Short mmCIF file of C-alpha atoms and ligand atoms in Angstrom, two decimals:
data_model
loop_
_atom_site.label_atom_id
_atom_site.label_comp_id
_atom_site.label_asym_id
_atom_site.label_seq_id
_atom_site.Cartn_x
_atom_site.Cartn_y
_atom_site.Cartn_z
CA UNK A 1 -140.48 -172.71 33.97
CA UNK A 2 -141.35 -176.26 35.06
CA UNK A 3 -139.75 -179.15 33.14
CA UNK A 4 -140.79 -182.74 33.80
CA UNK A 5 -138.37 -185.59 33.12
CA UNK A 6 -140.60 -188.67 32.98
CA UNK A 7 -140.49 -192.35 32.08
CA UNK A 8 -137.10 -193.01 33.71
CA UNK A 9 -135.77 -195.40 36.36
CA UNK A 10 -135.16 -192.76 39.03
CA UNK A 11 -132.44 -193.54 41.59
CA UNK A 12 -132.89 -190.84 44.21
CA UNK A 13 -129.98 -191.69 46.57
CA UNK A 14 -132.14 -190.32 49.41
CA UNK A 15 -131.69 -191.62 52.97
CA UNK A 16 -133.98 -194.58 52.33
CA UNK A 17 -132.37 -195.41 48.95
CA UNK A 18 -135.72 -194.88 47.17
CA UNK A 19 -135.94 -195.86 43.49
CA UNK A 20 -138.86 -195.37 41.11
CA UNK A 21 -138.58 -197.91 38.24
CA UNK A 22 -141.01 -195.79 36.23
CA UNK A 23 -140.67 -192.37 37.77
CA UNK A 24 -140.36 -188.67 37.10
CA UNK A 25 -138.39 -185.64 38.29
CA UNK A 26 -139.95 -182.17 38.20
CA UNK A 27 -137.45 -179.32 37.80
CA UNK A 28 -138.35 -175.70 38.46
CA UNK A 29 -135.96 -172.75 38.14
CA UNK A 30 -132.83 -174.77 38.73
CA UNK A 31 -134.17 -176.77 41.66
CA UNK A 32 -135.93 -180.11 42.06
CA UNK A 33 -139.59 -179.37 42.84
CA UNK A 34 -140.75 -182.98 43.24
CA UNK A 35 -139.76 -186.60 42.54
CA UNK A 36 -142.17 -189.49 42.27
CA UNK A 37 -143.99 -192.15 40.29
CA UNK A 38 -147.52 -192.56 38.98
CA UNK A 39 -149.65 -189.53 38.20
CA UNK A 40 -147.50 -186.81 36.66
CA UNK A 41 -147.61 -183.18 37.80
CA UNK A 42 -148.34 -180.38 35.36
CA UNK A 43 -145.32 -178.86 33.60
CA UNK A 44 -144.46 -176.38 30.83
CA UNK A 45 -142.27 -178.94 29.13
CA UNK A 46 -142.17 -182.75 29.29
CA UNK A 47 -139.09 -184.83 28.39
CA UNK A 48 -139.72 -188.55 27.82
CA UNK A 49 -136.70 -190.51 29.02
CA UNK A 50 -137.75 -193.79 27.38
CA UNK A 51 -136.70 -196.02 30.27
CA UNK A 52 -133.31 -194.41 30.88
CA UNK A 53 -131.77 -194.51 34.36
CA UNK A 54 -131.71 -191.16 36.16
CA UNK A 55 -129.19 -190.66 38.95
CA UNK A 56 -128.04 -187.59 40.87
CA UNK A 57 -125.16 -185.87 39.06
CA UNK A 58 -121.89 -187.44 40.20
CA UNK A 59 -119.62 -185.46 42.54
CA UNK A 60 -115.84 -185.57 42.07
CA UNK A 61 -113.95 -184.95 45.33
CA UNK A 62 -110.32 -184.93 44.21
CA UNK A 63 -108.64 -183.82 40.99
CA UNK A 64 -105.81 -181.80 39.43
CA UNK A 65 -107.21 -180.59 36.11
CA UNK A 66 -103.87 -179.20 34.87
CA UNK A 67 -102.47 -182.72 34.77
CA UNK A 68 -104.46 -183.52 31.61
CA UNK A 69 -101.50 -181.82 29.88
CA UNK A 70 -99.01 -184.46 31.06
CA UNK A 71 -100.58 -187.88 30.73
CA UNK A 72 -98.74 -191.19 30.43
CA UNK A 73 -95.47 -189.91 31.92
CA UNK A 74 -93.34 -191.73 34.53
CA UNK A 75 -95.31 -194.79 33.58
CA UNK A 76 -93.97 -197.26 36.13
CA UNK A 77 -92.95 -194.88 38.88
CA UNK A 78 -94.02 -194.76 42.52
CA UNK A 79 -95.51 -191.52 43.83
CA UNK A 80 -92.31 -189.73 44.84
CA UNK A 81 -90.41 -190.70 41.66
CA UNK A 82 -93.45 -189.72 39.58
CA UNK A 83 -93.66 -186.33 41.34
CA UNK A 84 -89.93 -185.64 40.96
CA UNK A 85 -90.17 -186.31 37.23
CA UNK A 86 -93.27 -184.17 36.77
CA UNK A 87 -92.63 -181.12 39.00
CA UNK A 88 -90.19 -179.53 36.50
CA UNK A 89 -92.65 -180.14 33.64
CA UNK A 90 -95.53 -178.59 35.61
CA UNK A 91 -93.37 -175.53 36.28
CA UNK A 92 -94.34 -174.46 32.74
CA UNK A 93 -98.03 -174.01 33.57
CA UNK A 94 -99.66 -170.65 32.82
CA UNK A 95 -103.23 -169.38 32.58
CA UNK A 96 -103.60 -170.25 28.88
CA UNK A 97 -102.51 -173.86 29.47
CA UNK A 98 -104.60 -174.13 32.65
CA UNK A 99 -107.70 -172.97 30.78
CA UNK A 100 -107.24 -175.54 28.01
CA UNK A 101 -106.49 -178.28 30.54
CA UNK A 102 -109.52 -177.44 32.64
CA UNK A 103 -111.84 -177.34 29.63
CA UNK A 104 -110.65 -180.80 28.54
CA UNK A 105 -110.80 -182.33 32.02
CA UNK A 106 -114.16 -180.80 32.88
CA UNK A 107 -115.64 -181.84 29.54
CA UNK A 108 -114.47 -185.40 30.07
CA UNK A 109 -115.95 -185.43 33.57
CA UNK A 110 -119.27 -183.96 32.40
CA UNK A 111 -119.56 -186.62 29.71
CA UNK A 112 -119.09 -189.25 32.46
CA UNK A 113 -122.08 -187.87 34.41
CA UNK A 114 -120.24 -185.56 36.79
CA UNK A 115 -122.00 -182.30 37.69
CA UNK A 116 -119.74 -181.06 40.52
CA UNK A 117 -115.94 -181.06 40.31
CA UNK A 118 -113.53 -180.36 43.12
CA UNK A 119 -110.14 -179.32 41.74
CA UNK A 120 -106.94 -179.07 43.80
CA UNK A 121 -104.48 -176.74 42.11
CA UNK A 122 -101.21 -176.38 44.02
CA UNK A 123 -98.59 -175.47 41.36
CA UNK A 124 -98.08 -171.71 41.20
CA UNK A 125 -94.86 -170.84 39.33
CA UNK A 126 -93.66 -167.33 40.14
CA UNK A 127 -95.15 -164.60 38.00
CA UNK A 128 -97.94 -166.74 36.48
CA UNK A 129 -101.22 -165.19 37.54
CA UNK A 130 -104.81 -166.15 36.86
CA UNK A 131 -104.56 -169.94 37.20
CA UNK A 132 -107.59 -170.48 39.47
CA UNK A 133 -109.50 -167.85 37.52
CA UNK A 134 -108.79 -169.77 34.29
CA UNK A 135 -110.26 -173.02 35.56
CA UNK A 136 -113.28 -171.27 37.05
CA UNK A 137 -113.88 -169.59 33.69
CA UNK A 138 -113.73 -172.99 31.96
CA UNK A 139 -116.26 -174.43 34.43
CA UNK A 140 -118.62 -171.49 33.97
CA UNK A 141 -118.47 -171.82 30.18
CA UNK A 142 -119.20 -175.55 30.22
CA UNK A 143 -121.83 -175.18 32.94
CA UNK A 144 -120.23 -177.52 35.50
CA UNK A 145 -120.36 -176.76 39.23
CA UNK A 146 -116.81 -176.31 40.60
CA UNK A 147 -115.17 -176.21 44.02
CA UNK A 148 -111.70 -174.88 43.22
CA UNK A 149 -108.99 -175.19 45.84
CA UNK A 150 -106.30 -172.57 46.24
CA UNK A 151 -103.63 -175.19 46.94
CA UNK A 152 -100.06 -174.47 48.03
CA UNK A 153 -96.54 -175.77 48.62
CA UNK A 154 -93.92 -173.99 50.75
CA UNK A 155 -91.48 -176.76 51.73
CA UNK A 156 -88.85 -176.93 48.99
CA UNK A 157 -86.11 -179.48 48.47
CA UNK A 158 -83.49 -177.33 50.20
CA UNK A 159 -85.60 -177.45 53.40
CA UNK A 160 -86.20 -181.20 53.21
CA UNK A 161 -89.38 -181.10 51.10
CA UNK A 162 -90.05 -182.97 47.87
CA UNK A 163 -90.79 -180.18 45.34
CA UNK A 164 -88.02 -178.09 43.77
CA UNK A 165 -87.45 -174.70 45.41
CA UNK A 166 -88.68 -172.79 42.37
CA UNK A 167 -92.19 -174.25 42.80
CA UNK A 168 -92.72 -173.31 46.44
CA UNK A 169 -94.28 -170.09 47.67
CA UNK A 170 -94.07 -167.85 50.70
CA UNK A 171 -96.69 -168.53 53.43
CA UNK A 172 -97.96 -164.96 53.62
CA UNK A 173 -98.28 -164.73 49.84
CA UNK A 174 -100.32 -167.95 49.75
CA UNK A 175 -102.71 -166.78 52.45
CA UNK A 176 -103.15 -163.32 50.92
CA UNK A 177 -103.81 -164.78 47.47
CA UNK A 178 -106.33 -167.24 48.92
CA UNK A 179 -108.25 -164.40 50.55
CA UNK A 180 -108.19 -162.43 47.29
CA UNK A 181 -109.60 -165.36 45.31
CA UNK A 182 -112.29 -166.03 47.88
CA UNK A 183 -113.39 -162.39 47.75
CA UNK A 184 -113.52 -162.51 43.95
CA UNK A 185 -115.01 -165.92 43.24
CA UNK A 186 -116.54 -167.73 46.22
CA UNK A 187 -120.33 -168.05 46.33
CA UNK A 188 -121.63 -168.95 49.80
CA UNK A 189 -124.87 -170.81 50.34
CA UNK A 190 -127.03 -173.38 48.58
CA UNK A 191 -126.92 -173.62 44.80
CA UNK A 192 -123.41 -172.16 44.49
CA UNK A 193 -121.81 -172.80 41.10
CA UNK A 194 -118.33 -171.65 42.19
CA UNK A 195 -116.81 -172.22 45.60
CA UNK A 196 -113.25 -172.01 46.91
CA UNK A 197 -111.53 -174.42 49.30
CA UNK A 198 -108.18 -174.13 51.12
CA UNK A 199 -105.79 -176.97 50.32
CA UNK A 200 -102.09 -177.07 51.24
CA UNK A 201 -100.72 -179.94 49.18
CA UNK A 202 -99.29 -182.69 51.42
CA UNK A 203 -97.16 -183.42 54.52
CA UNK A 204 -94.04 -183.66 52.33
CA UNK A 205 -94.45 -180.33 50.50
CA UNK A 206 -95.91 -178.00 53.14
CA UNK A 207 -94.56 -176.60 56.45
CA UNK A 208 -96.34 -176.92 59.79
CA UNK A 209 -96.84 -173.18 59.77
CA UNK A 210 -98.67 -173.18 56.44
CA UNK A 211 -100.85 -176.13 57.52
CA UNK A 212 -101.83 -174.31 60.74
CA UNK A 213 -102.37 -170.89 59.19
CA UNK A 214 -104.33 -172.38 56.28
CA UNK A 215 -106.70 -173.96 58.79
CA UNK A 216 -107.06 -170.68 60.68
CA UNK A 217 -107.84 -168.84 57.44
CA UNK A 218 -110.32 -171.47 56.26
CA UNK A 219 -112.14 -171.43 59.58
CA UNK A 220 -112.29 -167.64 59.65
CA UNK A 221 -113.73 -167.58 56.11
CA UNK A 222 -115.89 -170.72 56.64
CA UNK A 223 -114.29 -172.65 53.79
CA UNK A 224 -113.62 -176.39 53.61
CA UNK A 225 -110.06 -177.71 54.10
CA UNK A 226 -108.36 -180.38 52.03
CA UNK A 227 -105.00 -182.12 51.65
CA UNK A 228 -103.38 -185.35 50.44
CA UNK A 229 -102.77 -187.95 53.16
CA UNK A 230 -101.45 -191.47 53.77
CA UNK A 231 -101.14 -192.27 50.07
CA UNK A 232 -98.00 -194.47 50.13
CA UNK A 233 -95.62 -196.30 52.47
CA UNK A 234 -92.90 -193.86 51.37
CA UNK A 235 -95.01 -190.96 52.62
CA UNK A 236 -95.35 -192.60 56.04
CA UNK A 237 -91.57 -193.15 56.29
CA UNK A 238 -90.99 -189.54 55.21
CA UNK A 239 -93.47 -188.25 57.79
CA UNK A 240 -91.86 -190.27 60.58
CA UNK A 241 -88.43 -188.92 59.66
CA UNK A 242 -89.51 -185.30 59.21
CA UNK A 243 -92.22 -184.97 61.87
CA UNK A 244 -91.57 -187.96 64.15
CA UNK A 245 -95.07 -189.41 63.75
CA UNK A 246 -97.49 -191.01 61.25
CA UNK A 247 -99.37 -188.82 58.75
CA UNK A 248 -102.62 -189.14 60.74
CA UNK A 249 -100.90 -188.28 64.04
CA UNK A 250 -99.36 -185.28 62.30
CA UNK A 251 -102.78 -184.15 61.12
CA UNK A 252 -104.27 -184.58 64.59
CA UNK A 253 -101.46 -182.49 66.06
CA UNK A 254 -102.19 -179.69 63.58
CA UNK A 255 -105.90 -179.53 64.44
CA UNK A 256 -106.73 -180.95 61.03
CA UNK A 257 -108.85 -183.92 62.18
CA UNK A 258 -112.21 -182.17 62.03
CA UNK A 259 -115.58 -182.04 60.32
CA UNK A 260 -114.52 -179.30 57.88
CA UNK A 261 -111.61 -181.40 56.51
CA UNK A 262 -111.38 -184.14 53.92
CA UNK A 263 -108.22 -185.91 52.77
CA UNK A 264 -107.37 -187.55 49.46
CA UNK A 265 -106.34 -191.23 49.35
CA UNK A 266 -106.04 -192.43 52.99
CA UNK A 267 -104.76 -195.78 51.70
CA UNK A 268 -102.59 -196.60 54.70
CA UNK A 269 -104.76 -196.19 57.79
CA UNK A 270 -104.67 -198.25 60.99
CA UNK A 271 -107.85 -199.20 62.87
CA UNK A 272 -107.05 -196.39 65.29
CA UNK A 273 -106.75 -193.95 62.37
CA UNK A 274 -110.19 -195.00 61.09
CA UNK A 275 -111.67 -194.42 64.55
CA UNK A 276 -109.99 -190.99 64.68
CA UNK A 277 -111.49 -190.07 61.30
CA UNK A 278 -114.92 -191.27 62.43
CA UNK A 279 -114.96 -189.53 65.80
CA UNK A 280 -113.66 -186.24 64.39
CA UNK A 281 -115.88 -186.21 61.28
CA UNK A 282 -112.89 -186.04 58.89
CA UNK A 283 -113.80 -187.07 55.33
CA UNK A 284 -112.00 -189.11 52.68
CA UNK A 285 -111.69 -188.78 48.89
CA UNK A 286 -111.18 -192.34 47.63
CA UNK A 287 -109.25 -192.42 44.31
CA UNK A 288 -108.98 -196.13 43.43
CA UNK A 289 -107.67 -195.89 39.85
CA UNK A 290 -104.90 -193.45 40.77
CA UNK A 291 -103.90 -195.62 43.73
CA UNK A 292 -103.70 -198.67 41.45
CA UNK A 293 -101.88 -196.78 38.69
CA UNK A 294 -99.13 -195.68 41.12
CA UNK A 295 -99.11 -199.04 42.92
CA UNK A 296 -99.92 -197.28 46.19
CA UNK A 297 -102.43 -199.82 47.52
CA UNK A 298 -106.18 -199.87 48.21
CA UNK A 299 -107.93 -197.72 50.81
CA UNK A 300 -110.04 -199.59 53.42
CA UNK A 301 -113.27 -198.01 52.20
CA UNK A 302 -115.84 -200.53 53.52
CA UNK A 303 -114.23 -200.18 56.98
CA UNK A 304 -114.34 -196.38 56.71
CA UNK A 305 -117.98 -196.37 55.61
CA UNK A 306 -118.85 -198.91 58.32
CA UNK A 307 -117.29 -196.65 60.94
CA UNK A 308 -119.42 -193.74 59.73
CA UNK A 309 -116.67 -191.79 57.92
CA UNK A 310 -117.78 -189.50 55.07
CA UNK A 311 -116.31 -191.03 51.86
CA UNK A 312 -116.54 -189.67 48.31
CA UNK A 313 -114.81 -190.61 45.06
CA UNK A 314 -112.15 -188.81 43.05
CA UNK A 315 -110.63 -189.43 39.64
CA UNK A 316 -107.46 -187.68 40.92
CA UNK A 317 -105.14 -185.92 38.49
CA UNK A 318 -104.99 -187.06 34.89
CA UNK A 319 -101.27 -187.76 35.18
CA UNK A 320 -101.96 -190.60 37.65
CA UNK A 321 -105.34 -191.67 36.27
CA UNK A 322 -105.24 -190.91 32.60
CA UNK A 323 -109.05 -191.12 32.46
CA UNK A 324 -111.27 -188.45 34.07
CA UNK A 325 -114.37 -190.66 34.15
CA UNK A 326 -116.20 -190.62 37.45
CA UNK A 327 -118.68 -193.40 36.63
CA UNK A 328 -115.69 -195.62 35.90
CA UNK A 329 -114.40 -194.68 39.35
CA UNK A 330 -117.71 -195.84 40.86
CA UNK A 331 -117.14 -199.25 39.25
CA UNK A 332 -113.49 -199.21 40.27
CA UNK A 333 -114.45 -198.53 43.91
CA UNK A 334 -116.66 -201.63 43.82
CA UNK A 335 -113.96 -203.77 42.20
CA UNK A 336 -111.16 -202.81 44.59
CA UNK A 337 -113.44 -203.23 47.61
CA UNK A 338 -114.28 -206.75 46.43
CA UNK A 339 -110.67 -207.48 45.54
CA UNK A 340 -109.77 -206.68 49.13
CA UNK A 341 -112.82 -207.93 51.02
CA UNK A 342 -114.61 -210.49 48.84
CA UNK A 343 -117.82 -210.32 46.76
CA UNK A 344 -119.94 -209.02 49.64
CA UNK A 345 -117.68 -206.04 50.33
CA UNK A 346 -119.67 -203.50 48.28
CA UNK A 347 -122.88 -203.51 46.21
CA UNK A 348 -123.35 -201.56 42.98
CA UNK A 349 -125.76 -199.21 44.74
CA UNK A 350 -123.34 -198.62 47.62
CA UNK A 351 -120.66 -197.71 45.06
CA UNK A 352 -123.04 -195.32 43.27
CA UNK A 353 -123.88 -193.73 46.61
CA UNK A 354 -120.19 -192.99 47.22
CA UNK A 355 -120.08 -191.11 43.90
CA UNK A 356 -123.20 -189.03 44.71
CA UNK A 357 -124.30 -188.59 48.35
CA UNK A 358 -120.85 -189.50 49.62
CA UNK A 359 -119.17 -186.85 47.48
CA UNK A 360 -121.68 -184.19 48.49
CA UNK A 361 -121.11 -184.99 52.19
CA UNK A 362 -117.34 -184.83 51.73
CA UNK A 363 -117.60 -181.37 50.15
CA UNK A 364 -119.91 -180.24 52.97
CA UNK A 365 -122.79 -179.69 50.53
CA UNK A 366 -126.34 -180.65 51.47
CA UNK A 367 -127.79 -179.04 48.34
CA UNK A 368 -126.47 -181.68 45.90
CA UNK A 369 -125.94 -185.46 45.74
CA UNK A 370 -129.53 -186.73 45.76
CA UNK A 371 -132.75 -186.32 43.79
CA UNK A 372 -135.10 -184.81 46.38
CA UNK A 373 -137.39 -181.79 46.46
CA UNK A 374 -135.43 -178.69 47.42
CA UNK A 375 -132.06 -179.89 46.09
CA UNK A 376 -130.22 -178.47 43.08
CA UNK A 377 -131.51 -179.90 39.80
CA UNK A 378 -128.30 -181.84 39.06
CA UNK A 379 -129.28 -184.99 37.12
CA UNK A 380 -127.47 -187.58 35.04
CA UNK A 381 -129.53 -189.54 32.51
CA UNK A 382 -128.12 -192.84 31.26
CA UNK A 383 -129.55 -194.67 28.25
CA UNK A 384 -130.40 -198.32 28.86
CA UNK A 385 -130.83 -199.32 25.21
CA UNK A 386 -127.08 -199.44 24.53
CA UNK A 387 -125.13 -202.59 23.64
CA UNK A 388 -123.46 -203.02 27.01
CA UNK A 389 -126.70 -202.86 29.02
CA UNK A 390 -128.62 -205.44 26.97
CA UNK A 391 -129.71 -208.30 29.24
CA UNK A 392 -129.25 -206.29 32.45
CA UNK A 393 -132.57 -206.88 34.17
CA UNK A 394 -131.43 -204.59 36.99
CA UNK A 395 -130.38 -201.51 35.01
CA UNK A 396 -128.86 -199.74 38.02
CA UNK A 397 -126.48 -202.58 38.86
CA UNK A 398 -125.90 -203.01 35.11
CA UNK A 399 -124.97 -199.34 34.76
CA UNK A 400 -122.26 -199.63 37.42
CA UNK A 401 -120.97 -203.09 36.54
CA UNK A 402 -120.65 -202.36 32.80
CA UNK A 403 -119.19 -198.85 33.22
CA UNK A 404 -117.84 -196.64 31.74
CA UNK A 405 -120.70 -195.09 29.77
CA UNK A 406 -121.12 -191.73 28.10
CA UNK A 407 -123.94 -189.88 29.85
CA UNK A 408 -126.90 -189.13 27.55
CA UNK A 409 -128.13 -186.00 29.28
CA UNK A 410 -126.56 -183.98 32.09
CA UNK A 411 -128.44 -181.27 33.95
CA UNK A 412 -126.71 -178.79 36.28
CA UNK A 413 -128.91 -176.37 38.20
CA UNK A 414 -131.71 -177.05 35.71
CA UNK A 415 -129.50 -176.29 32.65
CA UNK A 416 -128.84 -179.11 30.21
CA UNK A 417 -125.10 -179.10 29.60
CA UNK A 418 -124.98 -182.49 27.83
CA UNK A 419 -127.70 -183.60 25.44
CA UNK A 420 -127.64 -186.67 23.22
CA UNK A 421 -124.21 -187.50 24.61
CA UNK A 422 -122.73 -184.20 23.36
CA UNK A 423 -121.67 -181.03 25.15
CA UNK A 424 -124.27 -178.29 24.70
CA UNK A 425 -122.08 -175.26 25.43
CA UNK A 426 -118.84 -176.32 23.74
CA UNK A 427 -117.59 -178.22 20.71
CA UNK A 428 -115.88 -181.35 21.99
CA UNK A 429 -113.55 -181.62 18.97
CA UNK A 430 -112.47 -177.98 19.39
CA UNK A 431 -111.84 -178.50 23.12
CA UNK A 432 -109.64 -181.50 22.30
CA UNK A 433 -107.75 -179.60 19.56
CA UNK A 434 -107.06 -176.59 21.79
CA UNK A 435 -105.94 -178.92 24.56
CA UNK A 436 -103.53 -180.78 22.28
CA UNK A 437 -102.00 -177.51 21.13
CA UNK A 438 -101.30 -176.51 24.75
CA UNK A 439 -100.10 -180.00 25.71
CA UNK A 440 -97.44 -179.81 22.98
CA UNK A 441 -95.82 -177.00 24.97
CA UNK A 442 -95.15 -179.55 27.75
CA UNK A 443 -93.52 -182.18 25.53
CA UNK A 444 -90.09 -183.25 26.74
ZN1 ZN B 1 -104.02 -185.70 44.16
#
């Protein structure tokens, strides 16, 4: 089955940054067969895009889907205060709530043009099984590609950690459960719809032993490694007190500065830290809205990109960025870069690249993130005849600068999962209703 998407402004995000103002994308059996302009290839089906912009599907590199259940809490708190208020609420999570939360969060992301979602789940109350399985099921039903992290916390308050003792786990149990989930769910190789990552939560909620043994496990199973890092000044002070060094020095000591690792936030990095990330190949998930919402600061993204660091974008959890809209995050990345470094700090196309190619690189995926022959057929189609794009002679810059927008059509592995701005495989109103019913269980 060959389907031709034609008559669109095709933004390939290939190495050369090629765009075809009147171009086409040929999709065959879930993969991109060809991209171009001019004479169209033969196809079984032809879809006229009517001048819409076509971009690679966006790639989200940091999230906590369960947090859609607890939005707009601790509204003016810093990170540690916010976490202390929310940990006891999150202790109520179970598979039913996780499923509803994931459906809502993934639906919202899909409608913002996101085809691949990384989720970092690290709250595992005792006796509540099936949490990762629930979010993977939600992703499969909606048709979104997911990289689900088996996160973890093992440093409770009584040992000097931030989370309450009832939310931390035993190291051996974490590692055994991670291996079990990998065996059950992880798909290796190009085109994978479900992958698993290993992700101990943060320097202030995880022991050295769990950090080290998580890395050993991930490297044995060839899985990517992820954690939170250098988000706030408070975290740095905590790290100095607990470990006697900065968060980045701590990571280096653990063998975590490496090409199979990416870290969320990285707001507070020195020039030396940026060099260490660049020389080791360590990646960064930039989450500008969450960092602004918690007053944490702004990551030095143009400096990171300039040094050659892999950088992707993340909406982060919905309790610290109440909106799971990745195109909005593309715009936000541009705005915070300019707020910090002036109008020349980042172009609209550079921001879009962070949300596509950058995200794919951060997740260690070379099968997604650009529109090129041989890549997964993951496409986002954006209408240009909407109110907010009128007068935008450059529709690509207009798309970013006037974001957010609801995606018109979203294709994942050749399957259309959004059409006409609506979910194809779920009823949006029903997803929202089911989510509200579960969220009521977490009311205080
Ligand atoms: Zn996070």
